[in-house]
XYZ file of C-alpha atoms in Angstrom:
580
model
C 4.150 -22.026 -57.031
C 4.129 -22.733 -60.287
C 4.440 -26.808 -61.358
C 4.486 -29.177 -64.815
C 2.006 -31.639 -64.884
C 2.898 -35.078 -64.816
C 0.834 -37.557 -66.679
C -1.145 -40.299 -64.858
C 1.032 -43.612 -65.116
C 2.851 -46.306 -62.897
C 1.866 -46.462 -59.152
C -0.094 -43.092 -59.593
C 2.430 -40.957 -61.164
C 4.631 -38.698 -59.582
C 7.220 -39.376 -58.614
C 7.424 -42.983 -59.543
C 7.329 -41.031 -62.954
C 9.384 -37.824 -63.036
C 9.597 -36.751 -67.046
C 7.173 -34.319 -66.356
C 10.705 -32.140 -66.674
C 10.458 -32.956 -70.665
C 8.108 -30.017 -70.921
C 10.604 -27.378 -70.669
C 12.768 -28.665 -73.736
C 9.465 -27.799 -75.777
C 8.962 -24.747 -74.625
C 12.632 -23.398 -74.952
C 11.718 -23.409 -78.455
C 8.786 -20.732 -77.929
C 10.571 -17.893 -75.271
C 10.250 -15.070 -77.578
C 7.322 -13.972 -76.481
C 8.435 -12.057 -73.013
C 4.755 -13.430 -71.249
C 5.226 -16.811 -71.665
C 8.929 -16.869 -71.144
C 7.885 -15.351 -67.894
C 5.928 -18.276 -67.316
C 8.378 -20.644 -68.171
C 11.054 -19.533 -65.945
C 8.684 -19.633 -62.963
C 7.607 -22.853 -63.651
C 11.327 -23.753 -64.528
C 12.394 -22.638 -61.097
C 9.287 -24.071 -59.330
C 9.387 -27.434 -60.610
C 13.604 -28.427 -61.102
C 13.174 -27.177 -57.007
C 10.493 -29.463 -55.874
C 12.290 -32.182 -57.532
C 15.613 -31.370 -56.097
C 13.996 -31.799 -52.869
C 11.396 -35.402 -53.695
C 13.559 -37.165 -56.043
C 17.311 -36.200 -56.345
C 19.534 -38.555 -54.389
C 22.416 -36.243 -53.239
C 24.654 -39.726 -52.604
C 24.099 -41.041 -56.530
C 23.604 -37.681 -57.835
C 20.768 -38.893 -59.967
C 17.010 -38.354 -59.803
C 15.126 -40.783 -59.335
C 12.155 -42.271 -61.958
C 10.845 -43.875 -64.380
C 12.141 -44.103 -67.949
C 11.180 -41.568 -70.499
C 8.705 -42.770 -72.980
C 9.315 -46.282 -72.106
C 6.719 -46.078 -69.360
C 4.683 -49.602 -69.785
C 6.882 -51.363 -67.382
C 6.270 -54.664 -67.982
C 7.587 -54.008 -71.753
C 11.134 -53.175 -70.266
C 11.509 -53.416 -66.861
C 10.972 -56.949 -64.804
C 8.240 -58.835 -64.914
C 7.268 -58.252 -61.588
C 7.326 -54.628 -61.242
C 3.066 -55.201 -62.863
C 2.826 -55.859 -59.061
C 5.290 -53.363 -57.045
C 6.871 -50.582 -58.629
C 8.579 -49.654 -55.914
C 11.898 -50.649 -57.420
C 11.107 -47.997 -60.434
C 10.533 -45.054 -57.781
C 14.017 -46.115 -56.216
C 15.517 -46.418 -59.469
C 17.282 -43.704 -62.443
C 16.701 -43.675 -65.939
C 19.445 -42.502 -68.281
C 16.685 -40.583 -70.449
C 14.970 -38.802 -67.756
C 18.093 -37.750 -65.990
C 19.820 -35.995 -69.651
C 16.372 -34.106 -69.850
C 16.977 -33.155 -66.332
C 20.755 -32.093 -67.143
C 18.925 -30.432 -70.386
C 16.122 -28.152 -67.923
C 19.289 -27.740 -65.778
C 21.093 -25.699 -68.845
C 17.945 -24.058 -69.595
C 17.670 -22.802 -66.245
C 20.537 -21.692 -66.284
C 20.919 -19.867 -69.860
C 17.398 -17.714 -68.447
C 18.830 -17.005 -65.531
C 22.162 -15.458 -67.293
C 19.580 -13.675 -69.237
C 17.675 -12.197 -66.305
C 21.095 -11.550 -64.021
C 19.586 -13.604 -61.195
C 22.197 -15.219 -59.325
C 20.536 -18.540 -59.517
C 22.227 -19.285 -62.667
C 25.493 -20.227 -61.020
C 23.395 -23.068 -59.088
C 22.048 -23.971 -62.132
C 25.203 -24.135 -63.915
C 26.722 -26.247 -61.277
C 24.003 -28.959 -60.830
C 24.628 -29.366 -64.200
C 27.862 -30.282 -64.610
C 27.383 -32.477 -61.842
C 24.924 -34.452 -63.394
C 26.784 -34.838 -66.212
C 29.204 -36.169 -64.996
C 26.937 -38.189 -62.894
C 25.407 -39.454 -65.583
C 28.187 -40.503 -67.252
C 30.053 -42.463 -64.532
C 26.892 -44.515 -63.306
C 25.322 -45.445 -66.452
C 28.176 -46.394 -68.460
C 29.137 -50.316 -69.117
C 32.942 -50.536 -70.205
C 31.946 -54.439 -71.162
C 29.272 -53.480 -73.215
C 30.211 -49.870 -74.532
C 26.475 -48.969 -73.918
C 24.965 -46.325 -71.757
C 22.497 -48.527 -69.614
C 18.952 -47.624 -69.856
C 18.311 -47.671 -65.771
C 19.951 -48.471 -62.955
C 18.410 -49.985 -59.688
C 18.841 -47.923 -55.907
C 18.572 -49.158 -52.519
C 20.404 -51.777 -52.891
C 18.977 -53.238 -56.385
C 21.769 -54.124 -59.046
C 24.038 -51.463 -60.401
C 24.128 -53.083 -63.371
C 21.161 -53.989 -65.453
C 21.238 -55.621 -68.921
C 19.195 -53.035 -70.313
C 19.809 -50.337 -72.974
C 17.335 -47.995 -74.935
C 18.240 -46.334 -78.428
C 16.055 -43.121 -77.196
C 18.275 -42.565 -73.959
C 21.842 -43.319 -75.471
C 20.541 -40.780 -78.823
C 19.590 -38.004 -76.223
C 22.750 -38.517 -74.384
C 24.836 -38.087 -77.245
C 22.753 -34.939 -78.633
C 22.985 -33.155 -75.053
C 26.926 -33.446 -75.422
C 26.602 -35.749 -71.787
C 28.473 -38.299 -73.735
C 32.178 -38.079 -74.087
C 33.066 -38.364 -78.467
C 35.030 -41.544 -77.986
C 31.839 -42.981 -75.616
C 29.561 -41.474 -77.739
C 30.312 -42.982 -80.877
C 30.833 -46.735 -79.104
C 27.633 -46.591 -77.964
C 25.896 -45.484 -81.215
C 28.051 -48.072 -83.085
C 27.354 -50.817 -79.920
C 23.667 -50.366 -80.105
C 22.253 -53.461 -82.211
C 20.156 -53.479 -84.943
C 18.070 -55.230 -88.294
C 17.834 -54.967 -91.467
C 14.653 -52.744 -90.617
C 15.869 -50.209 -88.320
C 16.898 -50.141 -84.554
C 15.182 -51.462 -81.920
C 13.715 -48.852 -79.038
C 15.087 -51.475 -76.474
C 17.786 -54.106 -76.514
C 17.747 -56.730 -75.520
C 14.137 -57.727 -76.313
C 11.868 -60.009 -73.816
C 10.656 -63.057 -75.529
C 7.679 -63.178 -72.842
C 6.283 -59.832 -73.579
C 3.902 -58.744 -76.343
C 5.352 -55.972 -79.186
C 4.796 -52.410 -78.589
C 8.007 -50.879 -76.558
C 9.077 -54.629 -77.110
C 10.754 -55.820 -80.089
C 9.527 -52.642 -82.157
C 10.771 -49.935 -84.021
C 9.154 -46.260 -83.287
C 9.816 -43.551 -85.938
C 10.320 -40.975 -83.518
C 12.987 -42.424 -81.822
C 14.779 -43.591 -85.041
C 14.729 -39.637 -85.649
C 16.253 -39.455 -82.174
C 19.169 -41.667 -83.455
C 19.680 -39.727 -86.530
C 20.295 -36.699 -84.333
C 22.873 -38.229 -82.918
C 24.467 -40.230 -86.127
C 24.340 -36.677 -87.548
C 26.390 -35.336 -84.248
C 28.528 -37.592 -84.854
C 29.471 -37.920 -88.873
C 28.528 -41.292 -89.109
C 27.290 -42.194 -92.400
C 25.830 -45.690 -92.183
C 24.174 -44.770 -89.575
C 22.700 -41.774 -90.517
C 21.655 -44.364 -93.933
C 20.156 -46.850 -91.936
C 17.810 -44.466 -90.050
C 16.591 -42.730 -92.923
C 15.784 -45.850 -94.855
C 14.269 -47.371 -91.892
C 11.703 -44.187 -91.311
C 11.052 -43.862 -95.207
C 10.559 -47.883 -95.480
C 7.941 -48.351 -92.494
C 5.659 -45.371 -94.168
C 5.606 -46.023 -97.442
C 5.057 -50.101 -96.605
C 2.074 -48.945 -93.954
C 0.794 -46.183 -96.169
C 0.797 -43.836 -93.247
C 2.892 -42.548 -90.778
C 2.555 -45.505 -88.022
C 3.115 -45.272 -84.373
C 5.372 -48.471 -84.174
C 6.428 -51.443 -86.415
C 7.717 -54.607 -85.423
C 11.612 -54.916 -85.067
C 12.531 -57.397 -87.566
C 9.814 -57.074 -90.392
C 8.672 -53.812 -89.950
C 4.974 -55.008 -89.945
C 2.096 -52.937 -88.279
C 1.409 -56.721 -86.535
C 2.843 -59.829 -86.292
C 0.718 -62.558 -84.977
C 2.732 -64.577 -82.400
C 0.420 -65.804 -79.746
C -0.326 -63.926 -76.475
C 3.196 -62.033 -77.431
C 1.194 -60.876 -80.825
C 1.540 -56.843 -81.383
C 1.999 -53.819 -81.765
C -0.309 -54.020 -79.376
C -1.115 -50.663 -79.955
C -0.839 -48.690 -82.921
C -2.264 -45.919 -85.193
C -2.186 -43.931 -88.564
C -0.892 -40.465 -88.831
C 0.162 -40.885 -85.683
C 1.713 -37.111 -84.663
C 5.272 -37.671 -83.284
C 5.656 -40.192 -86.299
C 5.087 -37.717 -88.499
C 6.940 -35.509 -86.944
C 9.965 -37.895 -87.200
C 9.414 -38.253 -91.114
C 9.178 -34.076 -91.447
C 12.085 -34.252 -88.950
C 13.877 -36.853 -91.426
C 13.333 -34.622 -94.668
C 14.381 -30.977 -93.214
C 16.916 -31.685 -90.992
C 18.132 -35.128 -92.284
C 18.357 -34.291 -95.914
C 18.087 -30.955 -96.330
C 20.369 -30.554 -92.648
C 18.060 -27.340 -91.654
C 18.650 -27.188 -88.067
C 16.908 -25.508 -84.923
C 18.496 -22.373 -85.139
C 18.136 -21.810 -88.614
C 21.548 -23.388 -89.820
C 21.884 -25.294 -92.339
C 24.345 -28.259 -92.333
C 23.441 -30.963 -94.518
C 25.247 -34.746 -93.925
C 24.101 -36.756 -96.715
C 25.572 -39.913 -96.940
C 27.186 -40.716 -100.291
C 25.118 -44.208 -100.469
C 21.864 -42.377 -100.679
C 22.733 -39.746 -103.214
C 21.186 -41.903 -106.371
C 17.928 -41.951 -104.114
C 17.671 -38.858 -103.256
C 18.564 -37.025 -106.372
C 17.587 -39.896 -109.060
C 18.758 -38.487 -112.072
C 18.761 -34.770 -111.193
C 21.136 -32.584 -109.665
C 19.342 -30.730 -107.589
C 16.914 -31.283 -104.509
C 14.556 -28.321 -103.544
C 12.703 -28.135 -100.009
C 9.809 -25.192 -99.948
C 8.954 -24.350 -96.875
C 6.996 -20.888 -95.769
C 8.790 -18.228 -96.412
C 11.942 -20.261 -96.739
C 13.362 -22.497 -99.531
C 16.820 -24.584 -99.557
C 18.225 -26.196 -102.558
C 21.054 -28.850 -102.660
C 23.116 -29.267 -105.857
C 25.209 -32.446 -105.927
C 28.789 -32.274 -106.696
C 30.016 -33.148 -110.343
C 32.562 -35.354 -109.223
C 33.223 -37.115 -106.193
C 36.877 -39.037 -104.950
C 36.413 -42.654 -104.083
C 37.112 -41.738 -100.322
C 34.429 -39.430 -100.018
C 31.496 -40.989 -98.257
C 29.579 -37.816 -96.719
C 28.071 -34.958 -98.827
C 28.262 -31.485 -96.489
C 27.747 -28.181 -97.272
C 30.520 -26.560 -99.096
C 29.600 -22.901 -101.122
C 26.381 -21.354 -99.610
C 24.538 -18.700 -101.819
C 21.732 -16.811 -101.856
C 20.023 -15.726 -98.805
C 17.597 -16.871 -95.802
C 14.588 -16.947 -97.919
C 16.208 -18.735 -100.729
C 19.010 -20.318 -100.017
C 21.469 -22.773 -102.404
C 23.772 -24.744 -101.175
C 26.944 -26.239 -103.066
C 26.942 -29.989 -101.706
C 31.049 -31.684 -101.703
C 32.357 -34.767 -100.914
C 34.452 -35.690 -97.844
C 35.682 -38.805 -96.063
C 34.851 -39.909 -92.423
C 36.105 -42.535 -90.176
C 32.884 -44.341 -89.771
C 31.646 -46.897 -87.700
C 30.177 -50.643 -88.844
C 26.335 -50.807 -88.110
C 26.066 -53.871 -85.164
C 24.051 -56.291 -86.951
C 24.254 -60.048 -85.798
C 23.664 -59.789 -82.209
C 21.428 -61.765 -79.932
C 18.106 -60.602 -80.068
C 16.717 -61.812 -76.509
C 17.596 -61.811 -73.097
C 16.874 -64.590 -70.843
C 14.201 -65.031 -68.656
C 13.681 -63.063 -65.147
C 14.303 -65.757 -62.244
C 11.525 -65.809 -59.428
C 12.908 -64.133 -56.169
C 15.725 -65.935 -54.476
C 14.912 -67.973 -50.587
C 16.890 -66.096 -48.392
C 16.789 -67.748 -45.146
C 19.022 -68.069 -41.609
C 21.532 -71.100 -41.245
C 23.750 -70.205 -38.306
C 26.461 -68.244 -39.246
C 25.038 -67.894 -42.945
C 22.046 -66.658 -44.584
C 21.626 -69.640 -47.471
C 20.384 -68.831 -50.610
C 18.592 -71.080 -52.753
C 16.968 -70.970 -56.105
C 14.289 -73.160 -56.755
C 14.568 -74.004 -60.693
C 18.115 -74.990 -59.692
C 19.995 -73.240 -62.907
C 23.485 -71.854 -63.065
C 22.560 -67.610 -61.675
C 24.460 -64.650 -60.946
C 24.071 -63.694 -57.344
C 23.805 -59.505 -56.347
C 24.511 -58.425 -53.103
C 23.322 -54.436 -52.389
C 23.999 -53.802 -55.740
C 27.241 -55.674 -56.365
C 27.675 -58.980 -58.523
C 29.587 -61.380 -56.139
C 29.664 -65.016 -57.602
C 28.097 -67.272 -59.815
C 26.149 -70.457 -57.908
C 23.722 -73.816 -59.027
C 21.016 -74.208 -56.991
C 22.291 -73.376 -53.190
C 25.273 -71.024 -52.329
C 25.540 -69.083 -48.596
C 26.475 -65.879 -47.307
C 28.365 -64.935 -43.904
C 25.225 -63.421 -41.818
C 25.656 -59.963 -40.534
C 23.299 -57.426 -38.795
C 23.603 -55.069 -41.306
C 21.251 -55.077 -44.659
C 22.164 -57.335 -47.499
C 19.461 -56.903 -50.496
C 19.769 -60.641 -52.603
C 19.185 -60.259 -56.251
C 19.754 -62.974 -59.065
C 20.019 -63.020 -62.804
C 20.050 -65.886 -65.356
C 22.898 -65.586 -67.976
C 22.087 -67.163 -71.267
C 24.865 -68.977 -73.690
C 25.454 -65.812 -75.575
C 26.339 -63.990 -72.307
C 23.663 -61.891 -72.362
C 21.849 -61.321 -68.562
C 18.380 -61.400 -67.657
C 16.712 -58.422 -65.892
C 17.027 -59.097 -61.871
C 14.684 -61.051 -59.576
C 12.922 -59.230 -57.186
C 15.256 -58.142 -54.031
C 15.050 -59.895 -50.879
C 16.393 -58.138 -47.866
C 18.048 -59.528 -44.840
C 19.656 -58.066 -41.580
C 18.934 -57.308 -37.987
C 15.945 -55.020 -38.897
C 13.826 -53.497 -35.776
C 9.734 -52.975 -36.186
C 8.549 -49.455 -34.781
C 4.615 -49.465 -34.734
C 2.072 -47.156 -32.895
C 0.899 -43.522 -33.770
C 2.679 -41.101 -34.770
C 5.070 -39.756 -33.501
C 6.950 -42.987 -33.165
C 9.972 -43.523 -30.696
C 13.078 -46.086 -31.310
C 16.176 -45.924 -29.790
C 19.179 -46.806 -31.958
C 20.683 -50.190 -31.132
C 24.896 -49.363 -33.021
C 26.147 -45.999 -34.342
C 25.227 -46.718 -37.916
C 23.776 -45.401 -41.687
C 20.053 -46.583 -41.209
C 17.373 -47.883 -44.052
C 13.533 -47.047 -42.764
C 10.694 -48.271 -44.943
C 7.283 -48.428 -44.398
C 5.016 -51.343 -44.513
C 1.751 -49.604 -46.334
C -1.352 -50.474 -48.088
C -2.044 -47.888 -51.156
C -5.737 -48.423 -52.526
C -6.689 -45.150 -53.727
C -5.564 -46.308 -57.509
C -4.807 -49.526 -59.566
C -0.655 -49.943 -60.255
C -0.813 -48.445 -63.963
C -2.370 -45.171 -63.442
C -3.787 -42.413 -60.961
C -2.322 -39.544 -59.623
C -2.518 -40.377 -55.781
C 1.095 -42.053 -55.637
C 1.483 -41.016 -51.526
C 4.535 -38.698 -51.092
C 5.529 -37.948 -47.286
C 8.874 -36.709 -45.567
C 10.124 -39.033 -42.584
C 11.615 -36.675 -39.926
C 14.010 -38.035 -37.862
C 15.009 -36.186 -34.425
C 17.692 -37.906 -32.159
C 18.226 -34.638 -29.810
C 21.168 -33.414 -29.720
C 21.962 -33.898 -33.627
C 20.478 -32.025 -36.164
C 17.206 -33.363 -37.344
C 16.748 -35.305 -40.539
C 14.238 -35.063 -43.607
C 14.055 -37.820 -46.068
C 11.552 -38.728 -48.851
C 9.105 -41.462 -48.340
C 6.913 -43.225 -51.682
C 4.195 -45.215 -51.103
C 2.899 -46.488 -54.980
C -0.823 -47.237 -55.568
C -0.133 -50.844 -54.179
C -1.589 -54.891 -54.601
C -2.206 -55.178 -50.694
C 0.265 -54.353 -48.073
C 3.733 -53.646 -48.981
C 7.069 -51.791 -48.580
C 7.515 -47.738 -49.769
C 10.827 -46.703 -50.808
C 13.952 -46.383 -48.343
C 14.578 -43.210 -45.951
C 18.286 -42.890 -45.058
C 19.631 -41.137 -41.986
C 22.386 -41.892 -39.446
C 22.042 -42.233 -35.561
C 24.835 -43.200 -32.401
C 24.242 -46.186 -30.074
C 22.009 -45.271 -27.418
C 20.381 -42.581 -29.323
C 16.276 -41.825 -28.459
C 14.829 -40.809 -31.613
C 11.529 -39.312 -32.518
C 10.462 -40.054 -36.371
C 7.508 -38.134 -37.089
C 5.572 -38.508 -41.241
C 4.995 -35.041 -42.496
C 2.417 -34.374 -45.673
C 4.935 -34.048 -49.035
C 3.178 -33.906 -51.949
C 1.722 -35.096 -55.421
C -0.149 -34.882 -58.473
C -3.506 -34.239 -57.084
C -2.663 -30.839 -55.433
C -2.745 -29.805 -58.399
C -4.803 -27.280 -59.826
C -4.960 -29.240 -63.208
C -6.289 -32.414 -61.782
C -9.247 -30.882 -60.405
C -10.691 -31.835 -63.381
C -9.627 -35.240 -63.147
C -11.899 -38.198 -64.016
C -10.101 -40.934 -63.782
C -10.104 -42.136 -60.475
C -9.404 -41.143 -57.303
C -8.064 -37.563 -56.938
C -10.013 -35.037 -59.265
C -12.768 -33.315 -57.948
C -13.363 -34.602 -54.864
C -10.178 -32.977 -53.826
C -6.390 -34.252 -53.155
C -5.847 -37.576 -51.655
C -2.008 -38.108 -50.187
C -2.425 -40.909 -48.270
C -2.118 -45.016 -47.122
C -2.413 -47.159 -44.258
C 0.144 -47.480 -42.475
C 2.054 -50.509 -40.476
C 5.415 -50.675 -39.055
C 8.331 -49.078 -39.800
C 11.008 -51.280 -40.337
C 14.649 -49.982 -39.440
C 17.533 -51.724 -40.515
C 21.214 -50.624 -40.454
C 23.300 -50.707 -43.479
C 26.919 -51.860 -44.321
C-alpha cells in the first residue's frame, strides 16, 4: 500500500493528527501527467481506506483529529491538553473533516474517470459527510461553524471558531448559502484583518493566538468572493496588502489588532514565531493579486469581483489595470460610469483571447453583509477539572474557585451551579465537564473530563477475560504509559485494535490510541455492546502508525527512524464501563 505522510506533531502524530489527507487537494492540481495521476489515485485509495478504518466514527460520521494548521494546541485548544491529548485524538475538527469531504470528491471524480466502481462509495461517503459536517458543527446561537467538537463524552459544544475552517467550508460548497454567508458575516474582526481564531486566550502567547496569517486571510477571500460580498472581500485585501507593505516582506503572522510583527506583552509577548518571505504568505499576496483583483481562477476563468470601494486604489487615475503573467496577460478597464447602487465591479464584455485577454469591468449591486466589528475579543479562563465524588444517592460536584460554571454531562449542557451542585448516581458513565461564562456571554474552553460510573478493572496478559455484568453499550480504555516520544512531536503515537469476542455474537474491532504520554494515563475509548452473563475474550491486535513507514526510516528525530518501527506502551488495566 501506498500512504501520505503525516507530519510529526501532537502525541506523536498520527492519528492524533489526521490532515495528512490535505495532500491530495495539491496534487489534484498536477493529474495531467498519466504517471503521477497513477500515483495519486493509489495513494488516494490507500490512505482515505486506512482512515476509514483508524479514525472515522461511523456513530458521528466524522473523523477524528486534530485541527488543520492550528496544530500548537495550547494556542487553541485547553490548556491542559500540553499534558494529555487524548481529548484531541477523540475529538473532530471542522477543517480537517471538509478536506476529508474534499479527497472524498476527488476520489470519486478519478474513479468516474477510470470506470471503477468505487466511485459510487466515494460519492456516497461524501454526501454523508457533508451533511455530517454540517449538522454537528453548526451553532444556531452563534451562526458560526465551530472549529472542533469534543467525543467520548467531551462537550458538543465548544466556544471555539477558526476563520480557516468556516472559509474552507464555504469554498467546498459544505455550507448551505444562507449558513454560509452568517457565518462569514458572524466571524469577528479589527480594523487590521480577521483573526485565525476567535475567541482569543488572554493566557497564551501570539502566534495561532490573537494573530492574523496572510494565508488564511486569502482563505477568507475565497469565500467572500463565493459569496459576493464586497466588504468583505475589501477588508481582506487591505488587510494582506497593509501587513506587507508595513513589514516590508511577506510575514508569516502579524498580531490581531496592530498588525505588528511583535508586540511585547509579557510571557504572552509574540508572534512567537515568525519570518520574511515566508512561502504560503506570499502565496496569499500572489493569490490576492490574480485571483482577487484580476479574478483569474483555477481553471483558467476569469471572474473578477472588485469591490467598488477599492476602485480609486486600484486604478488611481487610470482606466486600466494590466496583469502579465507567462504566456498569459489580463487587462481590466473600469466602467465610465457607475449607478449609485452598484457596489461590485464583475466582468461584463470579454475580448480578445487566452493569451491576451481584456475584460470590460460593470457595475452591479449586491445585498451585502456588515463586517462584525465590536465584539469581545477574549474568552474566559479554562476552570481546573471539576471533584467528582460519591454522596449516597448522588455523585456531588464541586468546584474549588467557587464561581458561577456551566456544568456538561457526556456532552450535554445541563445547568448552571456556584460552587457545589449534585447529580443522581447511576452505574452507567457520566463524563463531568465545566466552563466559566464571562459577562459578555462568551464561554471558556472546557475543564478536563472527569468520568464516573460502575466501571470494572480487567488486568493480566493478554488475552484478557471479563464477563459482562448488564446487557449494555460498553466504554473500554486503557490505562498506558507512552514514553517513546515527548507530547509535541514523534511519530510513535501507539495505534492498536481491541477485539472483543463474546461467543456466540459476532466479534468486535475497535480502534485504540495511546498518545506519547506524561506518565500513566488513559488511551481513547473502544465501544462495543455485550448481554448480561456474557464471557468475553478482548484480545490487542498491532494497528498501525507513522513509523511503518517507509519515509520515516530516515527519521532523526526521536524514537522511530532507523532503528525501525516502534508501536507500542505499557500497559495496565482495562477499564470497562457501561454507558447510558
Amino acid at each position: 500500500p501506498t500512504y501520505v505522510v503525516q507530519d510529526t506533531g501532537s502525541g506523536g502524530s498520527w492519528p492524533i493528527s489526521t490532515d495528512r489527507i490535505v495532500w491530495f487537494l495539491g496534487a489534484r492540481h498536477l493529474l495531467d501527467g498519466p504517471a503521477f495521476a497513477g500515483k495519486v489515485y493509489k495513494a488516494l485509495n490507500d490512505t482515505l481506506a486506512q482512515d476509514r478504518r483508524y479514525v472515522f466514527d461511523a456513530a458521528r460520521g466524522l473523523y477524528r483529529g486534530e485541527t488543520s494548521f492550528l496544530d500548537w494546541r495550547e494556542q487553541s485548544y485547553p490548556a491542559w491538553t500540553a499534558k494529555d491529548v487524548t481529548f484531541i485524538a477523540e475529538s473532530y475538527a471542522l477543517s480537517t473533516n471538509v478536506l476529508y469531504y474534499e479527497a472524498l470528491r476527488l476520489g470519486a471524480r478519478m474513479a468516474r474517470e477510470r470506470h471503477d466502481a468505487v466511485a459510487r462509495a466515494f460519492e456516497r461517503q461524501a454526501a454523508e459527510l457533508k451533511a455530517s459536517i454540517d449538522r454537528e458543527f453548526w451553532r444556531e446561537d452563534r451562526g458560526l461553524y465551530m472549529s472542533y467538537i469534543g467525543g467520548a463524552g467531551a462537550p458538543r459544544k465548544i466556544e471555539a471558531y477558526d476563520l480557516l475552517g468556516t472559509s474552507l467550508a464555504i469554498i467546498a460548497g459544505i455550507a448551505p448559502p444562507g449558513r454560509a454567508r452568517r457565518a462569514l458575516a458572524n466571524y469577528p474582526t479589527w480594523d487590521a484583518g480577521s483573526p485565525v481564531i476567535w475567541p482569543e486566550r488572554a493566557e497564551a502567547p501570539i502566534y495561532h493566538n490573537r494573530a492574523i496569517w496572510p494565508f488564511v486571510s486569502a482563505y477568507a477571500l475565497k469565500a467572500a468572493r463565493a459569496l459576493d460580498e464586497p466588504a468583505r472581500i475589501a477588508h481582506e485585501m487591505r488587510s494582506i496588502m497593509r501587513g506587507a507593505a508595513l513589514a516590508g516582506s511577506n510575514m508569516e503572522n502579524y498580531e490581531f489588532t496592530t498588525q505588528a510583527v511583535h508586540v511585547d506583552d509579557g510571557e504572552r509577548s509574540g508572534p512567537v514565531v515568525n519570518s520574511k518571505r515566508q512561502l504560503w504568505s506570499v502565496a496569499a499576496h500572489l493569490g490576492m493579486v490574480v485571483e482577487g483583483v484580476f479574478g483569474l481562477t483555477g481553471d483558467d476563468h476569469i471572474e473578477p469581483k472588485i469591490p467598488r470601494e477599492l476602485v480609486p486604489m486600484l486604478f488611481g487615475e487610470r482606466d486600466e489595470i494590466r496583469l502579465d503573467l507567462p504566456g498569459r496577460r489580463v487587462t481590466l478597464v473600469k466602467p465610465a460610469h457607475l449607478a449609485d447602487s452598484d457596489d461590485l465591479l464583475i466582468a461584463g464584455a470579454i475580448s480578445g483571447d487566452a493569451a491576451d485577454t481584456r475584460v470590460q469591468l460593470r457595475g452591479v449591486h449586491v445585498a451585502q453583509s456588515p463586517l462584525a466589528f465590536g465584539r469581545p475579543a477574549y474568552a474566559p479562563a479554562t476552570p481546573a477539572k471539576a471533584q467528582v465524588e460519591r454522596d449516597g444517592a448522588n455523585w456531588r460536584v464541586r468546584d474549588a474557585a467557587g464561581g458561577a460554571l456551566n456544568l456538561y454531562v457526556n456532552g450535554t449542557r445541563v445547568t448552571t451551579f456556584h460552587g457545589e451542585t449534585v447529580l443522581p448516581y447511576r452505574a452507567t458513565q457520566q463524563c463531568v465537564s465545566v466552563t466559566a461564562r464571562g459577562s459578555d456571554g462568551i464561554e471558556s474552553l472546557p475543564s478536563q473530563p472527569v468520568c464516573v460510573g460502575d466501571s470494572t478493572s480487567v488486568t493480566g496478559d493478554w488475552p484478557r477475560h471479563w464477563t459482562a455484568p448488564v446487557s449494555a453499550r460498553y466504554s473500554a480504555r486503557l490505562d498506558y504509559r507512552n514514553a517513546h516520544g515527548p507530547i509535541n512531536t514523534g511519530i510513535t503515537a501507539a495505534v492498536k485494535t481491541l477485539v472483543v469476542d463474546c461467543g456466540g455474537s459476532p466479534k468486535q474491532a475497535a480502534t485504540l490510541v495511546l498518545p506519547h504520554s506524561d506518565g500513566e494515563q488513559f488511551s481513547t475509548a473502544a465501544i462495543f455492546v455485550a448481554r448480561a452473563g456474557q464471557a468475553c475474550r478482548i484480545s490487542l491486535d498491532d494497528g498501525f502508525n507513522m513509523s511503518d513507514l517507509e519515509h520515516y526510516a530516515r527519521y532523526t528525530g526521536g524514537e522511530g527512524g532507523a532503528q525501525g518501527p516502534i508501536n507500542a506502551a505499557d500497559y495496565g488495566d482495562l477499564q470497562i464501563v457501561p454507558l447510558q
